[in-house]
Amino acid sequence: PDRKSVFKGDVGAIKRVVWSAPFPLERIKTIGKAHGATINDVLVAAVAGALRSYMIESGDDTDAGDVTAMVPVNLRPENDTSLGNEFALVFLSLPVSMADAYDRLMMTKRHMDVLKNSPEPFLVYQILGVIGNLPVHQRNVKPTAAFLRQATLSRLPIWEEQAGRAADQPHNEDCVELF
C-alpha cells in the first residue's frame, strides 16, 4: 500500500487541472539526451518535483517516502505509427523524497527502465483485454478504493463529449505543458 500523503483521501467527483507556462520541448529533449533519459522520464521527474513542492507547502513530510502513480507504458514497437491504443497503465514510485532534480531524474529513469523491461505492462494489457471481451454481465470487476486513490499520469487529451472533440487547451508545437 502507498503511504499516507496529502494526495490520499476520499474519492470524490471534484477534480482540478492546472497548466504551467509552456516549456520548450527542445530543452526537455536536451536534458533527456544528456542523461540517457527519455522525454517521458524527464517529464515524470518534473511532475515528481512539482508534487514534492506541493507536499512541502502542504506540510507533508517528503522524507516519509515516495508516492505511487499510474503511468502509461507504450507497448508498440518503436517505429509503429498505426492507430489504436496499445499501452498499459502500471504503478510507478515517484521519487518525491529526493530534493535534487538530477537524483529525481535518475531514479525516475531507473524505475521506468525496470517497468519497461518487465512483463508487467504486457500482462496488464492482456488482462484488461480479456476483461473487455467478456460478456457485459460477467464484467463485474470493481476497482478497490485503494486502486481508485492512486494518481494517474497520462498524455491523454481532455474530451468534451457534448462537442465530440478534444477540449481546447494551451497548445504550441514547440512546447509541452508541465504540471
mmCIF file of C-alpha atoms in Angstrom:
data_model
loop_
_atom_site.group_PDB
_atom_site.id
_atom_site.type_symbol
_atom_site.label_atom_id
_atom_site.label_comp_id
_atom_site.label_asym_id
_atom_site.label_seq_id
_atom_site.Cartn_x
_atom_site.Cartn_y
_atom_site.Cartn_z
ATOM 1 C CA PRO A 1 0.000 0.000 0.000
ATOM 2 C CA ASP A 2 1.006 3.560 -0.665
ATOM 3 C CA ARG A 3 1.996 5.759 2.241
ATOM 4 C CA LYS A 4 -0.340 8.386 3.666
ATOM 5 C CA SER A 5 0.139 11.725 1.946
ATOM 6 C CA VAL A 6 -1.635 14.948 1.096
ATOM 7 C CA PHE A 7 -2.788 13.217 -2.121
ATOM 8 C CA LYS A 8 -4.738 10.479 -0.344
ATOM 9 C CA GLY A 9 -8.304 10.917 0.758
ATOM 10 C CA ASP A 10 -11.867 10.034 -0.016
ATOM 11 C CA VAL A 11 -12.689 9.594 -3.678
ATOM 12 C CA GLY A 12 -14.942 12.397 -4.879
ATOM 13 C CA ALA A 13 -16.339 13.978 -8.011
ATOM 14 C CA ILE A 14 -14.443 17.279 -7.842
ATOM 15 C CA LYS A 15 -11.283 17.295 -9.960
ATOM 16 C CA ARG A 16 -8.823 20.059 -10.764
ATOM 17 C CA VAL A 17 -6.437 20.536 -13.673
ATOM 18 C CA VAL A 18 -3.595 23.037 -13.588
ATOM 19 C CA TRP A 19 -1.474 24.155 -16.541
ATOM 20 C CA SER A 20 2.005 25.579 -16.278
ATOM 21 C CA ALA A 21 3.675 28.053 -18.551
ATOM 22 C CA PRO A 22 4.905 26.426 -21.783
ATOM 23 C CA PHE A 23 8.366 24.873 -21.615
ATOM 24 C CA PRO A 24 10.419 24.346 -24.798
ATOM 25 C CA LEU A 25 10.320 20.715 -25.929
ATOM 26 C CA GLU A 26 13.854 21.038 -27.312
ATOM 27 C CA ARG A 27 15.129 21.787 -23.790
ATOM 28 C CA ILE A 28 13.440 18.658 -22.453
ATOM 29 C CA LYS A 29 14.974 16.590 -25.267
ATOM 30 C CA THR A 30 18.402 18.073 -24.478
ATOM 31 C CA ILE A 31 18.058 17.232 -20.777
ATOM 32 C CA GLY A 32 16.971 13.690 -21.600
ATOM 33 C CA LYS A 33 19.732 13.122 -24.150
ATOM 34 C CA ALA A 34 22.398 14.431 -21.741
ATOM 35 C CA HIS A 35 21.346 11.859 -19.137
ATOM 36 C CA GLY A 36 20.305 8.908 -21.313
ATOM 37 C CA ALA A 37 16.663 9.521 -20.393
ATOM 38 C CA THR A 38 13.508 9.727 -22.489
ATOM 39 C CA ILE A 39 11.260 12.762 -22.794
ATOM 40 C CA ASN A 40 8.752 10.889 -20.635
ATOM 41 C CA ASP A 41 11.411 10.217 -17.955
ATOM 42 C CA VAL A 42 12.182 13.948 -17.797
ATOM 43 C CA LEU A 43 8.501 14.929 -17.616
ATOM 44 C CA VAL A 44 7.651 12.341 -14.944
ATOM 45 C CA ALA A 45 10.654 13.508 -12.890
ATOM 46 C CA ALA A 46 9.413 17.113 -13.296
ATOM 47 C CA VAL A 47 5.956 16.060 -12.083
ATOM 48 C CA ALA A 48 7.582 14.326 -9.088
ATOM 49 C CA GLY A 49 9.404 17.594 -8.333
ATOM 50 C CA ALA A 50 6.181 19.592 -8.585
ATOM 51 C CA LEU A 51 4.393 17.119 -6.305
ATOM 52 C CA ARG A 52 7.307 17.346 -3.861
ATOM 53 C CA SER A 53 6.976 21.150 -3.775
ATOM 54 C CA TYR A 54 3.230 20.889 -3.190
ATOM 55 C CA MET A 55 3.754 18.339 -0.412
ATOM 56 C CA ILE A 56 6.271 20.609 1.340
ATOM 57 C CA GLU A 57 3.922 23.623 1.032
ATOM 58 C CA SER A 58 1.113 21.475 2.488
ATOM 59 C CA GLY A 59 3.234 20.323 5.437
ATOM 60 C CA ASP A 60 3.563 16.733 4.201
ATOM 61 C CA ASP A 61 6.883 15.144 5.169
ATOM 62 C CA THR A 62 8.618 14.128 1.916
ATOM 63 C CA ASP A 63 11.194 12.192 3.934
ATOM 64 C CA ALA A 64 8.392 9.775 4.873
ATOM 65 C CA GLY A 65 8.831 8.109 1.476
ATOM 66 C CA ASP A 66 7.772 8.259 -2.127
ATOM 67 C CA VAL A 67 4.257 8.167 -3.571
ATOM 68 C CA THR A 68 2.846 5.898 -6.253
ATOM 69 C CA ALA A 69 1.190 6.918 -9.518
ATOM 70 C CA MET A 70 -0.136 5.052 -12.521
ATOM 71 C CA VAL A 71 1.745 5.822 -15.723
ATOM 72 C CA PRO A 72 1.169 4.682 -19.299
ATOM 73 C CA VAL A 73 3.776 2.395 -20.849
ATOM 74 C CA ASN A 74 3.803 2.194 -24.645
ATOM 75 C CA LEU A 75 3.616 -1.383 -25.933
ATOM 76 C CA ARG A 76 4.151 -0.579 -29.622
ATOM 77 C CA PRO A 77 7.370 -1.281 -31.486
ATOM 78 C CA GLU A 78 9.488 1.875 -31.795
ATOM 79 C CA ASN A 79 8.516 2.815 -35.384
ATOM 80 C CA ASP A 80 4.862 1.712 -35.272
ATOM 81 C CA THR A 81 2.605 4.621 -36.285
ATOM 82 C CA SER A 82 -0.668 2.694 -36.611
ATOM 83 C CA LEU A 83 -3.812 3.967 -34.930
ATOM 84 C CA GLY A 84 -5.308 2.487 -31.773
ATOM 85 C CA ASN A 85 -4.365 2.244 -28.132
ATOM 86 C CA GLU A 86 -1.599 -0.141 -27.208
ATOM 87 C CA PHE A 87 -0.414 0.912 -23.793
ATOM 88 C CA ALA A 88 -0.756 -0.334 -20.260
ATOM 89 C CA LEU A 89 -1.166 1.613 -17.030
ATOM 90 C CA VAL A 90 1.295 0.445 -14.401
ATOM 91 C CA PHE A 91 2.253 1.607 -10.931
ATOM 92 C CA LEU A 92 5.380 3.747 -10.634
ATOM 93 C CA SER A 93 7.028 5.038 -7.480
ATOM 94 C CA LEU A 94 7.571 8.806 -7.839
ATOM 95 C CA PRO A 95 10.755 9.897 -6.024
ATOM 96 C CA VAL A 96 9.260 12.857 -4.142
ATOM 97 C CA SER A 97 11.658 12.167 -1.273
ATOM 98 C CA MET A 98 14.627 13.312 -3.390
ATOM 99 C CA ALA A 99 15.364 17.030 -3.173
ATOM 100 C CA ASP A 100 17.874 17.122 -6.040
ATOM 101 C CA ALA A 101 16.367 17.315 -9.561
ATOM 102 C CA TYR A 102 19.190 15.240 -11.086
ATOM 103 C CA ASP A 103 18.739 12.489 -8.484
ATOM 104 C CA ARG A 104 14.964 12.513 -9.113
ATOM 105 C CA LEU A 105 15.529 12.169 -12.869
ATOM 106 C CA MET A 106 17.981 9.286 -12.455
ATOM 107 C CA MET A 107 15.672 7.454 -10.024
ATOM 108 C CA THR A 108 12.655 8.010 -12.312
ATOM 109 C CA LYS A 109 14.669 6.647 -15.248
ATOM 110 C CA ARG A 110 15.686 3.576 -13.213
ATOM 111 C CA HIS A 111 12.084 2.909 -12.168
ATOM 112 C CA MET A 112 10.799 3.374 -15.741
ATOM 113 C CA ASP A 113 13.536 1.135 -17.192
ATOM 114 C CA VAL A 114 12.639 -1.638 -14.747
ATOM 115 C CA LEU A 115 8.959 -1.358 -15.732
ATOM 116 C CA LYS A 116 9.674 -1.281 -19.468
ATOM 117 C CA ASN A 117 11.825 -4.403 -19.194
ATOM 118 C CA SER A 118 9.383 -6.341 -17.022
ATOM 119 C CA PRO A 119 6.375 -8.392 -18.120
ATOM 120 C CA GLU A 120 4.031 -6.209 -16.033
ATOM 121 C CA PRO A 121 2.859 -3.785 -18.783
ATOM 122 C CA PHE A 122 2.190 -6.620 -21.245
ATOM 123 C CA LEU A 123 0.339 -8.686 -18.612
ATOM 124 C CA VAL A 124 -1.818 -5.708 -17.553
ATOM 125 C CA TYR A 125 -2.687 -5.018 -21.207
ATOM 126 C CA GLN A 126 -3.636 -8.665 -21.799
ATOM 127 C CA ILE A 127 -5.712 -8.953 -18.618
ATOM 128 C CA LEU A 128 -7.657 -5.796 -19.418
ATOM 129 C CA GLY A 129 -8.173 -7.081 -22.968
ATOM 130 C CA VAL A 130 -9.662 -10.305 -21.619
ATOM 131 C CA ILE A 131 -11.950 -8.392 -19.232
ATOM 132 C CA GLY A 132 -13.007 -6.064 -22.070
ATOM 133 C CA ASN A 133 -14.036 -9.057 -24.205
ATOM 134 C CA LEU A 134 -16.164 -10.691 -21.510
ATOM 135 C CA PRO A 135 -19.950 -10.520 -21.876
ATOM 136 C CA VAL A 136 -21.271 -7.451 -20.058
ATOM 137 C CA HIS A 137 -22.891 -9.474 -17.251
ATOM 138 C CA GLN A 138 -19.511 -11.086 -16.483
ATOM 139 C CA ARG A 139 -17.559 -7.827 -16.304
ATOM 140 C CA ASN A 140 -18.336 -7.438 -12.632
ATOM 141 C CA VAL A 141 -14.810 -6.208 -11.881
ATOM 142 C CA LYS A 142 -14.919 -3.478 -9.279
ATOM 143 C CA PRO A 143 -11.771 -1.454 -8.572
ATOM 144 C CA THR A 144 -10.891 -1.289 -4.913
ATOM 145 C CA ALA A 145 -10.822 2.025 -3.048
ATOM 146 C CA ALA A 146 -7.026 1.765 -2.849
ATOM 147 C CA PHE A 147 -6.839 1.436 -6.643
ATOM 148 C CA LEU A 148 -9.099 4.455 -7.155
ATOM 149 C CA ARG A 149 -6.970 6.604 -4.848
ATOM 150 C CA GLN A 150 -3.836 6.293 -6.971
ATOM 151 C CA ALA A 151 -2.706 9.252 -9.048
ATOM 152 C CA THR A 152 -2.693 8.779 -12.812
ATOM 153 C CA LEU A 153 -0.215 10.480 -15.133
ATOM 154 C CA SER A 154 -1.131 10.449 -18.774
ATOM 155 C CA ARG A 155 -0.862 12.337 -22.044
ATOM 156 C CA LEU A 156 -4.467 11.594 -22.991
ATOM 157 C CA PRO A 157 -6.397 14.603 -24.342
ATOM 158 C CA ILE A 158 -9.290 16.106 -22.446
ATOM 159 C CA TRP A 159 -12.519 15.055 -24.188
ATOM 160 C CA GLU A 160 -15.727 17.068 -24.379
ATOM 161 C CA GLU A 161 -18.485 14.575 -25.105
ATOM 162 C CA GLN A 162 -21.031 17.310 -25.791
ATOM 163 C CA ALA A 163 -18.901 18.787 -28.556
ATOM 164 C CA GLY A 164 -17.423 15.474 -29.687
ATOM 165 C CA ARG A 165 -13.932 16.930 -29.954
ATOM 166 C CA ALA A 166 -10.810 17.385 -27.911
ATOM 167 C CA ALA A 167 -11.141 20.226 -25.426
ATOM 168 C CA ASP A 168 -9.325 23.459 -26.095
ATOM 169 C CA GLN A 169 -6.110 23.572 -24.135
ATOM 170 C CA PRO A 170 -2.893 25.567 -24.390
ATOM 171 C CA HIS A 171 -1.044 24.296 -27.435
ATOM 172 C CA ASN A 172 2.232 25.156 -29.087
ATOM 173 C CA GLU A 173 4.073 22.569 -31.194
ATOM 174 C CA ASP A 174 7.440 23.697 -29.794
ATOM 175 C CA CYS A 175 6.354 23.431 -26.162
ATOM 176 C CA VAL A 176 4.991 20.889 -23.728
ATOM 177 C CA GLU A 177 2.922 21.607 -20.662
ATOM 178 C CA LEU A 178 4.458 20.807 -17.292
ATOM 179 C CA PHE A 179 2.107 20.135 -14.385
#
